[in-house]
PDB file of C-alpha atoms in Angstrom:
ATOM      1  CA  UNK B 158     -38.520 -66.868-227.267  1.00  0.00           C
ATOM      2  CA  UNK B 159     -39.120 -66.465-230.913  1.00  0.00           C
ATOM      3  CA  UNK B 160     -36.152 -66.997-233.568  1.00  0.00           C
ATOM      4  CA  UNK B 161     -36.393 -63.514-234.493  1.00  0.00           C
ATOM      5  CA  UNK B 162     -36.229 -62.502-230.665  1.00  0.00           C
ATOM      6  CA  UNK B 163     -32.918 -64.739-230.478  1.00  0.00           C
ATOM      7  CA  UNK B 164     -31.405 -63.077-233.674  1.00  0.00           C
ATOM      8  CA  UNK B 165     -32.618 -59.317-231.999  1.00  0.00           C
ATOM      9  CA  UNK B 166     -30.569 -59.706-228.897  1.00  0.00           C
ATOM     10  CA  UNK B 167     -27.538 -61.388-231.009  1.00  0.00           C
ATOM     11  CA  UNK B 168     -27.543 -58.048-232.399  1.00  0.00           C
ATOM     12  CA  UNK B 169     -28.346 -56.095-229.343  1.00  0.00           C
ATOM     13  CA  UNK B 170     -25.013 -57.998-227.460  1.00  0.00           C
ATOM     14  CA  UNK B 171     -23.013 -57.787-230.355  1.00  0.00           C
ATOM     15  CA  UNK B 172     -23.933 -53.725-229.945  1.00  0.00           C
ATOM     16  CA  UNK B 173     -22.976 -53.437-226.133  1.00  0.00           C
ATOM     17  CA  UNK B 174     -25.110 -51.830-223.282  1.00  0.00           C
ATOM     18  CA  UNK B 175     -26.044 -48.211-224.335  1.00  0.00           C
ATOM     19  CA  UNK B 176     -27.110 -48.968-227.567  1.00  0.00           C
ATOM     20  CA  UNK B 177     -30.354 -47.270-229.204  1.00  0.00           C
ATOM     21  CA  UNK B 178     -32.337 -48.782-231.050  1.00  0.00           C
ATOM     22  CA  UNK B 179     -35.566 -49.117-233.702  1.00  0.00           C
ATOM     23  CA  UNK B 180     -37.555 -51.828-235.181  1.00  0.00           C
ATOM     24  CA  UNK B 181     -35.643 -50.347-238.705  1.00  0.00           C
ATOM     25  CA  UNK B 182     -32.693 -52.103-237.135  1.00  0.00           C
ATOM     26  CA  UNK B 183     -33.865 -55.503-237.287  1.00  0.00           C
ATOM     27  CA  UNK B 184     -35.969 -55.435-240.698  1.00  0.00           C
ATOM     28  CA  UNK B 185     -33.922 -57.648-242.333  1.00  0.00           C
ATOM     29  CA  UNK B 186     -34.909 -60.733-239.653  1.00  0.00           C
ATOM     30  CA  UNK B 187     -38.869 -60.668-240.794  1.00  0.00           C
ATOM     31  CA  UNK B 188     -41.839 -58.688-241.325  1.00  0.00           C
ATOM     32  CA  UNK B 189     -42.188 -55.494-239.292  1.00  0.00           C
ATOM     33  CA  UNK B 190     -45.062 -57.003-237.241  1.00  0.00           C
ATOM     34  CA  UNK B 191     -43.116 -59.783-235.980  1.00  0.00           C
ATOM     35  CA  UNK B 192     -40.098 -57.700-235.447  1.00  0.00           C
ATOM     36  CA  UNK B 193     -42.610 -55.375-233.380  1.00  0.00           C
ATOM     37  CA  UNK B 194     -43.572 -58.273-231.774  1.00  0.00           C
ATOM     38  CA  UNK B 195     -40.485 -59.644-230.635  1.00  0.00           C
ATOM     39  CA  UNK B 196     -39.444 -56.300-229.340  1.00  0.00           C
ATOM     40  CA  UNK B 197     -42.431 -56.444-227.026  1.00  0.00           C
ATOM     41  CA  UNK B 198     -41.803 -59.503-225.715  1.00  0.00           C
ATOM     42  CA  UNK B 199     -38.055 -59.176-224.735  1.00  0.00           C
ATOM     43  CA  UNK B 200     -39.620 -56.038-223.514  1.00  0.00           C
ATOM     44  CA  UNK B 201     -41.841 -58.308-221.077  1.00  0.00           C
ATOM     45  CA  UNK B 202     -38.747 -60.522-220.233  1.00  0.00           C
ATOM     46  CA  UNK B 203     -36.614 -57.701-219.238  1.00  0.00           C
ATOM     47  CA  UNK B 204     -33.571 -58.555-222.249  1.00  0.00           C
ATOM     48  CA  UNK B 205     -34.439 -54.961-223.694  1.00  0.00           C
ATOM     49  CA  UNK B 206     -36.427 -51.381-222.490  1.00  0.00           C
ATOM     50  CA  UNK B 207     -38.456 -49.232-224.231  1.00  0.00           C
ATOM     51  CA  UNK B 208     -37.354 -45.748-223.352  1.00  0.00           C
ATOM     52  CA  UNK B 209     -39.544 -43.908-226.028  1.00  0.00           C
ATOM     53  CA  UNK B 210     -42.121 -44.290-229.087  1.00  0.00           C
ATOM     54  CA  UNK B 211     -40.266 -46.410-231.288  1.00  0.00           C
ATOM     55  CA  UNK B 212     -37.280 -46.427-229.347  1.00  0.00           C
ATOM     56  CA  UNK B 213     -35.606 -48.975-227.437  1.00  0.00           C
ATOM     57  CA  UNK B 214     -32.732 -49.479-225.745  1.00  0.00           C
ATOM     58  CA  UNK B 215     -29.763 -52.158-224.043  1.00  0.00           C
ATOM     59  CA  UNK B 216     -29.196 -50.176-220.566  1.00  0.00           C
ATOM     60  CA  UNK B 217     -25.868 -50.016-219.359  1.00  0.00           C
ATOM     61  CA  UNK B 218     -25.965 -51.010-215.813  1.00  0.00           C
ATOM     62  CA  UNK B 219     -24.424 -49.260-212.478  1.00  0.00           C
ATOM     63  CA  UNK B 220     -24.405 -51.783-209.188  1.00  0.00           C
ATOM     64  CA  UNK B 221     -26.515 -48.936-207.425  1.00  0.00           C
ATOM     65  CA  UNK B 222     -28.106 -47.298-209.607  1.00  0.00           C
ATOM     66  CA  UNK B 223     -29.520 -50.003-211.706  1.00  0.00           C
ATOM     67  CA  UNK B 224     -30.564 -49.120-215.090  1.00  0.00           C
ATOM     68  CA  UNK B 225     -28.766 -45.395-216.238  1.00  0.00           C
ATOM     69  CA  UNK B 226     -29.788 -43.504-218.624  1.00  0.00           C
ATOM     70  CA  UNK B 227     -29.059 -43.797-222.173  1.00  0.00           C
ATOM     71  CA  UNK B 228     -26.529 -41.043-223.711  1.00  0.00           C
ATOM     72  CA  UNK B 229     -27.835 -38.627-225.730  1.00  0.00           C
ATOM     73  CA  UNK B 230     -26.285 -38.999-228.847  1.00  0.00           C
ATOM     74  CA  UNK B 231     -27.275 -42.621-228.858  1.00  0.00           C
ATOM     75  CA  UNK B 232     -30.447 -41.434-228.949  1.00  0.00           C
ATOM     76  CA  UNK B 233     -30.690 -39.105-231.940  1.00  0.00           C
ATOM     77  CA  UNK B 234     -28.415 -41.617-233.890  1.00  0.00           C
ATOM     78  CA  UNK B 235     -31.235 -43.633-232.820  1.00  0.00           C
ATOM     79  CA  UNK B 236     -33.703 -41.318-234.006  1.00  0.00           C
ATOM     80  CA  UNK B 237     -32.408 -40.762-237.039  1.00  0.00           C
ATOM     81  CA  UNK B 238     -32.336 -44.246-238.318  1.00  0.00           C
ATOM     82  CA  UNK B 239     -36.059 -44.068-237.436  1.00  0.00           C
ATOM     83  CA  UNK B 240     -36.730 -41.310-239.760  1.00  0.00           C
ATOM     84  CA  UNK B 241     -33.951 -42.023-242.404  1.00  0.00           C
ATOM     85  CA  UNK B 242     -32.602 -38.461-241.500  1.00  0.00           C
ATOM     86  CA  UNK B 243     -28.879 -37.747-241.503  1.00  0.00           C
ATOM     87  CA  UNK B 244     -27.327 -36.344-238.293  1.00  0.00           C
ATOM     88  CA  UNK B 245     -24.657 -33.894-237.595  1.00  0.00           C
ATOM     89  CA  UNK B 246     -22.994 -31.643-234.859  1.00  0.00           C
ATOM     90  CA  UNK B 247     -24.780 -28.599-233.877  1.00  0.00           C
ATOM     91  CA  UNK B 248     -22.537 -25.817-234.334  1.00  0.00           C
ATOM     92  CA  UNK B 249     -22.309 -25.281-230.716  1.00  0.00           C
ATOM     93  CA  UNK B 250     -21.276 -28.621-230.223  1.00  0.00           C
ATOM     94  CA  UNK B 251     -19.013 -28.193-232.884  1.00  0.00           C
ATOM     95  CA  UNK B 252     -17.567 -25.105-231.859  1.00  0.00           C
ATOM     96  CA  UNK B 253     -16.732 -26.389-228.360  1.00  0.00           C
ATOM     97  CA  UNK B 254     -15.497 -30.052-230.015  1.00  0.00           C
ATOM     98  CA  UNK B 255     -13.322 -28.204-232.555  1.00  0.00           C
ATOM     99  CA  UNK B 256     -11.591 -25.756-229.476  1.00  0.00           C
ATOM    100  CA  UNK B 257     -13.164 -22.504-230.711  1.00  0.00           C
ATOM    101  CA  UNK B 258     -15.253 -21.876-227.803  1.00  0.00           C
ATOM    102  CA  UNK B 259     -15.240 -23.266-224.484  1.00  0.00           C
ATOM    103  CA  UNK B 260     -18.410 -23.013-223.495  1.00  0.00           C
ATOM    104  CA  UNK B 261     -20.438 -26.545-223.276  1.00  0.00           C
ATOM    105  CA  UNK B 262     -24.049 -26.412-225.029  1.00  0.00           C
ATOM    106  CA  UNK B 263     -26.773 -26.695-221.989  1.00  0.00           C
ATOM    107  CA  UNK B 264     -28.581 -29.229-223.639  1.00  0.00           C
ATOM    108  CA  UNK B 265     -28.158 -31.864-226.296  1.00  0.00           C
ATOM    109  CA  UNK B 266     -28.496 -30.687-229.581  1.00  0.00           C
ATOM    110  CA  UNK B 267     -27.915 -31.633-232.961  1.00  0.00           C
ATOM    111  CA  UNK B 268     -28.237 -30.607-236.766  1.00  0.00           C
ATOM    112  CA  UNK B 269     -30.715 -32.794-239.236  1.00  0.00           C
ATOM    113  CA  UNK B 270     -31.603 -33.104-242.607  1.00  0.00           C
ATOM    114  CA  UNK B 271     -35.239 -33.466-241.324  1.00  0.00           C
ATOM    115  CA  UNK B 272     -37.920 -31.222-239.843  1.00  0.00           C
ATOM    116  CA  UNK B 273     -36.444 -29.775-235.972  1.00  0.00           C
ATOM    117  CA  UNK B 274     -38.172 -31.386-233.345  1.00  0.00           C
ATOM    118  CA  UNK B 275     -37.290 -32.639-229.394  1.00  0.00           C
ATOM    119  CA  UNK B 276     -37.740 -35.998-228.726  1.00  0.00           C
ATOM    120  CA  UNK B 277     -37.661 -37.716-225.062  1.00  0.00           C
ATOM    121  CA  UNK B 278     -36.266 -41.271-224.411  1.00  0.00           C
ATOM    122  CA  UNK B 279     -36.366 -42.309-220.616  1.00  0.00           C
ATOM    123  CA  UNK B 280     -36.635 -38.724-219.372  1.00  0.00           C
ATOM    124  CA  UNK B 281     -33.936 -37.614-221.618  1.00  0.00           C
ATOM    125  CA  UNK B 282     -34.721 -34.927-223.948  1.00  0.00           C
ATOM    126  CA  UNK B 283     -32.880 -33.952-227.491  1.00  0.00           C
ATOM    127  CA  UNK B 284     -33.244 -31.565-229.996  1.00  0.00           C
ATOM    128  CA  UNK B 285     -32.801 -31.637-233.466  1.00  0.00           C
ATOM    129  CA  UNK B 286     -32.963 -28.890-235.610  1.00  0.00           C
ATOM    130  CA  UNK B 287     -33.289 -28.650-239.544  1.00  0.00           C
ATOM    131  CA  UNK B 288     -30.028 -27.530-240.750  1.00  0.00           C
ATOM    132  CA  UNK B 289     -29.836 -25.141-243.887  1.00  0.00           C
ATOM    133  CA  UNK B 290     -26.319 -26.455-244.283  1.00  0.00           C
ATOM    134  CA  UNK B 291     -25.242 -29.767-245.891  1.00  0.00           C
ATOM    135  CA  UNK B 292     -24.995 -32.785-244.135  1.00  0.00           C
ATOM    136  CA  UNK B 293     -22.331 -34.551-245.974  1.00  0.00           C
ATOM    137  CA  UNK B 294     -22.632 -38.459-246.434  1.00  0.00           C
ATOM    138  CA  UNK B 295     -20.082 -40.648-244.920  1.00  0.00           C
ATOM    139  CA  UNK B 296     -17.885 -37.569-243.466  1.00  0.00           C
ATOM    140  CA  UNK B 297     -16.972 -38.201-240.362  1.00  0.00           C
ATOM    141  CA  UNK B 298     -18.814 -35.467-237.071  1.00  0.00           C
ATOM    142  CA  UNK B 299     -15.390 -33.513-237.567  1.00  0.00           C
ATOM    143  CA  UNK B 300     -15.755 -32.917-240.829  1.00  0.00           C
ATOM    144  CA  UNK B 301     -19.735 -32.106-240.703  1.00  0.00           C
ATOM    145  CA  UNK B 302     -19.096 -30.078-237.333  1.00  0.00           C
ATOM    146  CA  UNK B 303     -16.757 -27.996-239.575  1.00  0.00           C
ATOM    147  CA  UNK B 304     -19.887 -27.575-242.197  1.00  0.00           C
ATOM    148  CA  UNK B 305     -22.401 -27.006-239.141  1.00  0.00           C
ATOM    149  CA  UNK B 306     -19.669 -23.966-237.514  1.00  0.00           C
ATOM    150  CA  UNK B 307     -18.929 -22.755-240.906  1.00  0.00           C
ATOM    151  CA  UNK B 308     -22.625 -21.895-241.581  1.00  0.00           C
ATOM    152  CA  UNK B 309     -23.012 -20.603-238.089  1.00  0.00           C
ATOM    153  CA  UNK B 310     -20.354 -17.750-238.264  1.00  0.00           C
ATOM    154  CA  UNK B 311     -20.977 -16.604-241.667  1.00  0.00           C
ATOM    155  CA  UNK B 312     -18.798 -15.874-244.286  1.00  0.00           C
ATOM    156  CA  UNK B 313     -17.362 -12.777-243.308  1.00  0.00           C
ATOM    157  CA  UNK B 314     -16.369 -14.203-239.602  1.00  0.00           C
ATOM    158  CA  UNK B 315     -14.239 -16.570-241.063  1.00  0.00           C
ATOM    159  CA  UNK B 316     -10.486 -14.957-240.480  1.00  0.00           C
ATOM    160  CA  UNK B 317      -6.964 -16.462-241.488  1.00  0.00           C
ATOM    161  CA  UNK B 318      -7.464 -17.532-237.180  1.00  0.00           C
ATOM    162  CA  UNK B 319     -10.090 -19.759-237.822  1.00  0.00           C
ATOM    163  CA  UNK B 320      -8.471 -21.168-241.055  1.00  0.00           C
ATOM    164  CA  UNK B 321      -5.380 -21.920-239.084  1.00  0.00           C
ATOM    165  CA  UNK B 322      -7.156 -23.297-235.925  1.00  0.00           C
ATOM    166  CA  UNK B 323      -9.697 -25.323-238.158  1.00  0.00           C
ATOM    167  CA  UNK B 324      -7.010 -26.955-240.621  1.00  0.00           C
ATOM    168  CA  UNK B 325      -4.902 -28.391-237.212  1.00  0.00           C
ATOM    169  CA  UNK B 326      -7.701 -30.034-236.733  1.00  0.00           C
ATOM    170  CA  UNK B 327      -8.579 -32.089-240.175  1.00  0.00           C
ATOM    171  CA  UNK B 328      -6.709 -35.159-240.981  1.00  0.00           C
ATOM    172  CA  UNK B 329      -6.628 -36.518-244.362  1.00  0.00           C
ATOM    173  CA  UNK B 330     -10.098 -38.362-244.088  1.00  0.00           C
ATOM    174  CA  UNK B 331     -11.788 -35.234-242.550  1.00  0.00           C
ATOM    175  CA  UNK B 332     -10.360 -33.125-245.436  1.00  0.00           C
ATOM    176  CA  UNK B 333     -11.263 -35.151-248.326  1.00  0.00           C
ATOM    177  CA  UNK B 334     -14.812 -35.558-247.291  1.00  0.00           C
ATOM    178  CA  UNK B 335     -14.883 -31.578-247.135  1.00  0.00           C
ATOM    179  CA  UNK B 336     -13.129 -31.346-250.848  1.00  0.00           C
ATOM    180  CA  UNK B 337     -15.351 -33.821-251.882  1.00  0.00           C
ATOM    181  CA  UNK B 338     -18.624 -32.568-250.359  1.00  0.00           C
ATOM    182  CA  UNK B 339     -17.791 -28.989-251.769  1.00  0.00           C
ATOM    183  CA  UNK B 340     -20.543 -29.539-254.515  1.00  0.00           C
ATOM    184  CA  UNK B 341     -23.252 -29.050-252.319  1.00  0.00           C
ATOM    185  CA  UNK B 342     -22.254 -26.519-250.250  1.00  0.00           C
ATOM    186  CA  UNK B 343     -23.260 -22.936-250.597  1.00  0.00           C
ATOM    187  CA  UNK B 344     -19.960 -21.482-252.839  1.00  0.00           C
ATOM    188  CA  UNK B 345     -18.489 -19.061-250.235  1.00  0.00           C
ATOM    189  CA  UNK B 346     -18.252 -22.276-247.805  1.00  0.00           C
ATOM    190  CA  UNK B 347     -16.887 -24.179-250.630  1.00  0.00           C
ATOM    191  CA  UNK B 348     -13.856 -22.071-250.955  1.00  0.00           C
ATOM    192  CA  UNK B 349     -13.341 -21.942-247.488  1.00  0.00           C
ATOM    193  CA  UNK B 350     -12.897 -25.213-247.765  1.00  0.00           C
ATOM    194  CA  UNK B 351      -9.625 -24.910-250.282  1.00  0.00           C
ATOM    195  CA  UNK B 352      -8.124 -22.458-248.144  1.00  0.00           C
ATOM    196  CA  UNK B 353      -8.571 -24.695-245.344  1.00  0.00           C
ATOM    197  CA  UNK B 354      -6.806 -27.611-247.590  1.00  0.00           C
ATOM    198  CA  UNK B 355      -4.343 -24.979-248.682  1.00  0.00           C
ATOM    199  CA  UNK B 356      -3.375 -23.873-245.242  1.00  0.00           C
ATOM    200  CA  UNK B 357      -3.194 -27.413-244.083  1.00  0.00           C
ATOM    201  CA  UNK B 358      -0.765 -28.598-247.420  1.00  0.00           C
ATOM    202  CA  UNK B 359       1.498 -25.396-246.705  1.00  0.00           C
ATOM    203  CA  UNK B 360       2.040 -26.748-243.035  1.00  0.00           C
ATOM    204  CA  UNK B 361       2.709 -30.334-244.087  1.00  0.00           C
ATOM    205  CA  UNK B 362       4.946 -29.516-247.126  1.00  0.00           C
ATOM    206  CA  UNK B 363       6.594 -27.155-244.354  1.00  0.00           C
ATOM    207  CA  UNK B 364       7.220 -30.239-241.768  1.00  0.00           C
ATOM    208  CA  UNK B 365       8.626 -31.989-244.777  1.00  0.00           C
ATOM    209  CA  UNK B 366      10.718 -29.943-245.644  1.00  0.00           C
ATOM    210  CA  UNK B 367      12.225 -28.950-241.868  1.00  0.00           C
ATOM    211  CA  UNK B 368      10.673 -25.686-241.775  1.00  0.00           C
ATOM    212  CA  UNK B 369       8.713 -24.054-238.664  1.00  0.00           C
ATOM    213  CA  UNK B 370       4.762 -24.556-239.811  1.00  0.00           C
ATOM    214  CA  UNK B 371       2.319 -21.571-240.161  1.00  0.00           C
ATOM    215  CA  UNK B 372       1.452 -20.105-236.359  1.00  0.00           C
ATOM    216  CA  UNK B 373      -1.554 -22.485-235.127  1.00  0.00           C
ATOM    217  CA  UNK B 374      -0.676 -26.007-237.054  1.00  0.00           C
ATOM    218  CA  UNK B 375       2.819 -26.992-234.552  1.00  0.00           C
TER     219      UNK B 375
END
């Protein structure tokens, strides 16, 4: 096996089983041809599988089943390093994530930066769909499932409920992404946003100072 074959799976193990994976992820060991071509032949040896155009992947193994699967937000993480897209929560997914619906989305589904289209990887499909909304850079899929629901409802549909049920569920990371990501966000979302950090300060400074929090943040 080539050297750039040996430094793919280093990678690949240092990953674990499930990982996704492009020839983007291994452009720093060569040229893309003979990252291409290293890919095909750990293909051939049975280190790696190919579970799409483009995509391959380090199956996580069952004793019966052999081979499963790979999960389906591996795959459009996947994806998206392919395309140089940035990924976030569908608002479905965020709305059942975030406790604000319990119904589980059908299907896999997530928001992107780029064009919406379904892709398959070993029999798996998932969609991605442009989002109108922001995807914030390194915010956490909290804090960009809060962006994906926000745009979803609407601003009118976002009550003093929401604010109280969203803001339990920030931590300090979450919110400063959000206060820092207000800039590109359309302006009613943006002030959402500080009421969200203002509801969420008022329950803190109310903890500190041994009084009951707001309903929704105990």
């Amino acid at each position: 096996m080539s050297a750039v074959a040996d430094k793919i799976m280093k990678r690949v193990r240092a990953k674990g089983r499930g990982w996704v994976f492009t020839p983007k992820h291994f452009i720093d060991f060569g040229t893309r041809g003979s990252v291409d071509m290293a890919l095909s032949r750990l293909v051939q040896a049975g280190e790696v599988r190919r579970v799409g155009r483009g995509l391959y992947d380090y199956p996580k193994l069952h004793h019966k089943l052999g081979a499963l699967t790979p999960d389906a937000q591996m795959i459009a993480l996947a994806v998206s390093a392919q395309s140089g897209d940035q990924l976030a929560p569908s608002a479905a997914t965020a709305a059942n994530g975030l406790g604000l619906s319990a119904q589980i989305p059908a299907k896999p589904s997530y928001a992107t930066t780029g064009r919406t289209r379904v892709r398959v990887a070993a029999g798996r499909s998932v969609a991605l769909k442009h989002s109108r909304a922001p995807v914030l850079d390194n915010a956490s899929e909290t804090a960009n499932g809060v962006v994906q629901l926000l745009a979803s409802l609407g601003r009118n549909k976002v009550d003093a409920d929401a604010i109280a049920h969203l803001s339990d569920r920030l931590d300090n990371k979450d919110m400063q992404a959000l206060l820092k990501g207000r800039p590109v966000m359309p302006g009613w979302m943006g002030d959402v946003v500080l009421r969200l950090n203002a509801h969420r300060r008022g329950a803190i400074d109310a903890i500190r100072g041994g009084k009951n929090p707001p309903e929704g943040l105990s």
